[in-house]
Amino acid sequence: MLFSAFILASCTNNPKPASEEDRFIDELLGKMTLAEKVGQLNQYTSRWEMTGPAPTENKGAQDLLQELKSGMVGSMLNVNGAEATRKAQQTVVENTRLGIPLIFGYDVIHGYKTMFPIPLAEAASWNPELARLSSQIAAKEAAASGINWTFAPMVDVGRDARWGRVMEGAGEDPFLGSEFAKARVQGFQGEDLADELTIAACAKHFAGYAFSDAGRDYNSVEIGNETLHNIVLPPFKAAAEEGVATFMNGFNTINGLPVTASSYLQRDLLKGEWGFDGFVVSDWNSIGEIEIHGAAANLKECADRAIKAGSDMDMEARAYIKHLEELVKEGQVDETLITEAVRRILRIKYRLGLFDDPYKYCNAENEKKLIYTNENRAAARKVARESMVLLKNNKHILPLATNAKSIALIGPLANDKDSPLGNWRAKAESQSAVSLLEGMQAAIGQTTRLNYAEGCKLSIGPRNFTDRMIFNESDRSGFTKAVAAARKSEVVVLAIGEDCYQSGEGRSMTDIRLKGLQQELFDAIYQVNKNIVVVLMNGRPLAIPEIAEKSAAILEAWHAGSEAGHAIADVLFGKYNPSGKLPVTFPRNVGQCPIFYNYKNTGRPTGMTDAWVLYSCYNDAPNSPQFPFGYGLSYSTFNYDNLVLDQSSIEKGDKLKVKVSVTNKGELDGEEVVQLYIRDIAATYARPVKELKGFEKVMIKAGETKEVEFTLTEKELGYYFPCGKYVVEPGEFQVFVGSNSVDVLQEQFTIK
Ligand code: BGC
């Protein structure tokens, strides 16, 4: 079966007067043969070390070299280094008829060589400015190394802790996710794509990938259109509005349709309604996977469906290079579809300045000067400490005194120089992070004894991007030393959580408790010392009910990047007053997943009566999470009062001002993330019990009161009908302001 050709009128019409860019591209397109056009749509990964000898033995590599020389490749991924990218670029520019430069893509997700905290952690800072900074530095380092395009930001709203890729996004909320999406696009792309220190960004995975059934990566997605429009799409729309240069589609289907073959998403919405003028790259072989999903009979049909749906560049499926010419010749695919896709790719190459100078990003001088500098690492430390979330702090056990007599540092992650780098670590050197042990050694005074013991290993198998983790389930030989260290110390810092390769792509889990012997290690230490400060290093929410109950303090440090150890020590010893808030809900147990704060009320919410069983609840655990969305403590205490609205009733289109006073009752200056939520009480389609619609991170001095003001407009007060139409409906609304999604003050207003 082949699918009938169709063309969207908007693909070819250009109502604006031709710009210099348009003229250049028109002229170039006019010179291109169909084969050359198809070549531009083709992206391959590097198959040999570009800086080594040209391939002679390796057949795949030889073929690739030949394809590069004959103009069959428009882009490469995973080639990096100024010299390597220059070589590949030279091969293409000097050998092909038109010399159209390659665009080099790479997964620069949370840093290039200087690693910043994983994106989920950065979102926990609730300070988009930090994500802008880290993306800017990542772009600078990548650009200095020949890369001109990152496959980031991942803007998938992730509600399911079982899904390993929650680490790559900004958490469960579309509003917070949109703010971080915008900041990252700004950071990567800067003011001008042609600047040799900025790179093109890519909003991925369009769309719905994070909703894979049961949290299993690559699984099918079944979601309704109301969820699609209100939860999944907003961060993508925000990225498009911010001018993101490219989009990546995804591996998943939505309600049976592979998104790579979705012309609704890619043509109608993205390129049509949203006016996106960059290009869409497929995910790795996602065009080929259309067949495996069962939505095409062969690779040729995959190519047919994908190009018609608006998937412009084929990453590694070889569907376009093998079949598009043939499909055009047979009259199945209109050549204008191909021309339009090429136009989009040439446009981004033009905006990057590659036609002026194809080698502008291959600057060996910059490469020496700009990567992994002290300045970049100082920024990584700043971002890392602001990303950490204090989840518990009984009796103010934290901050620790730098002159404490004795501190035990225990745990499989305490002296781990690799896990803090996280997954998707681009060119970070393995074992290059500052470990917590190093960080604490540097922070303590001379009189403090630091009693270190590993306790147990977390994993006992290969640690890399592709191999399955094997956890240590039986070797307790380090317990004795750990217990002895705990016994002779005033306080224990216990570093546990996840190995860096436990979260990330393909790292789905059915059990999100601590793996291996970590819980047992905690229990053994608890027998001899109750002052346990748990430092969690992880890439997803974990279910830690016993630790939440028994520990004295918990600091969620995530996989915090190159400077992790210093940054954690900054927080533990009070050099930095923690200010992070959870961007995801932490469940009590995996059975609650997916759990998120912006759920709908149901017709039978618990709490309506004393009755229990016939209401929407679990019979073996509470509905509530362990730690709610937006939660995080500080060494200061913040009091909220005087929540005031400037009107009790507004007309549609009016603005509503919301003010609140926040007082720092503590003894230390500190930052607080003031959060605003709304609830539309009676709408055509039931709305969530709370929706984040504003937040502000404010520094409040000890004893000081600050007034924080928010403005609500149509943009915050409406929602999408399942058909995709945005509406603001009249009626009663609640507004909540507080320090997390549960502890809030509440007011009410009406839209007439
Ligand atoms: C991932 C993408 C990534 C691509 C290229 C895929 O497996 O899903 O997010 O950008 O590989 O490395």
Short mmCIF file of C-alpha atoms and ligand atoms in Angstrom, two decimals, residues 77-78 107 151 165 168 204-205 209 218 248 251 283-284 315 424 505, ligand 1:
data_model
loop_
_atom_site.label_atom_id
_atom_site.label_comp_id
_atom_site.label_asym_id
_atom_site.label_seq_id
_atom_site.Cartn_x
_atom_site.Cartn_y
_atom_site.Cartn_z
CA LEU A 77 26.06 13.23 13.93
CA ASN A 78 28.64 12.15 16.44
CA ASP A 107 23.71 15.18 21.86
CA PHE A 151 19.79 17.51 19.88
CA ARG A 165 14.52 9.62 30.36
CA GLU A 168 16.62 14.60 30.42
CA LYS A 204 12.55 16.85 21.06
CA HIS A 205 10.77 14.35 20.95
CA TYR A 209 7.32 10.10 23.97
CA TYR A 218 9.97 3.10 23.22
CA MET A 248 13.09 16.03 16.42
CA PHE A 251 10.07 6.67 18.35
CA ASP A 283 14.86 10.25 15.73
CA TRP A 284 17.42 7.51 15.15
CA MET A 315 18.56 10.09 10.84
CA TRP A 424 24.21 11.72 28.14
CA GLU A 505 17.61 6.29 27.42
C1 BGC B 1 17.61 9.47 21.03
C2 BGC B 1 17.67 10.93 20.67
C3 BGC B 1 19.08 11.28 20.27
C4 BGC B 1 19.48 10.41 19.11
C5 BGC B 1 20.86 10.72 18.56
C6 BGC B 1 18.22 8.57 19.96
O1 BGC B 1 18.37 7.28 20.43
O2 BGC B 1 16.26 9.11 21.26
O3 BGC B 1 17.23 11.70 21.75
O4 BGC B 1 19.18 12.63 19.97
O5 BGC B 1 19.46 9.06 19.53
O6 BGC B 1 21.87 10.33 19.39
#
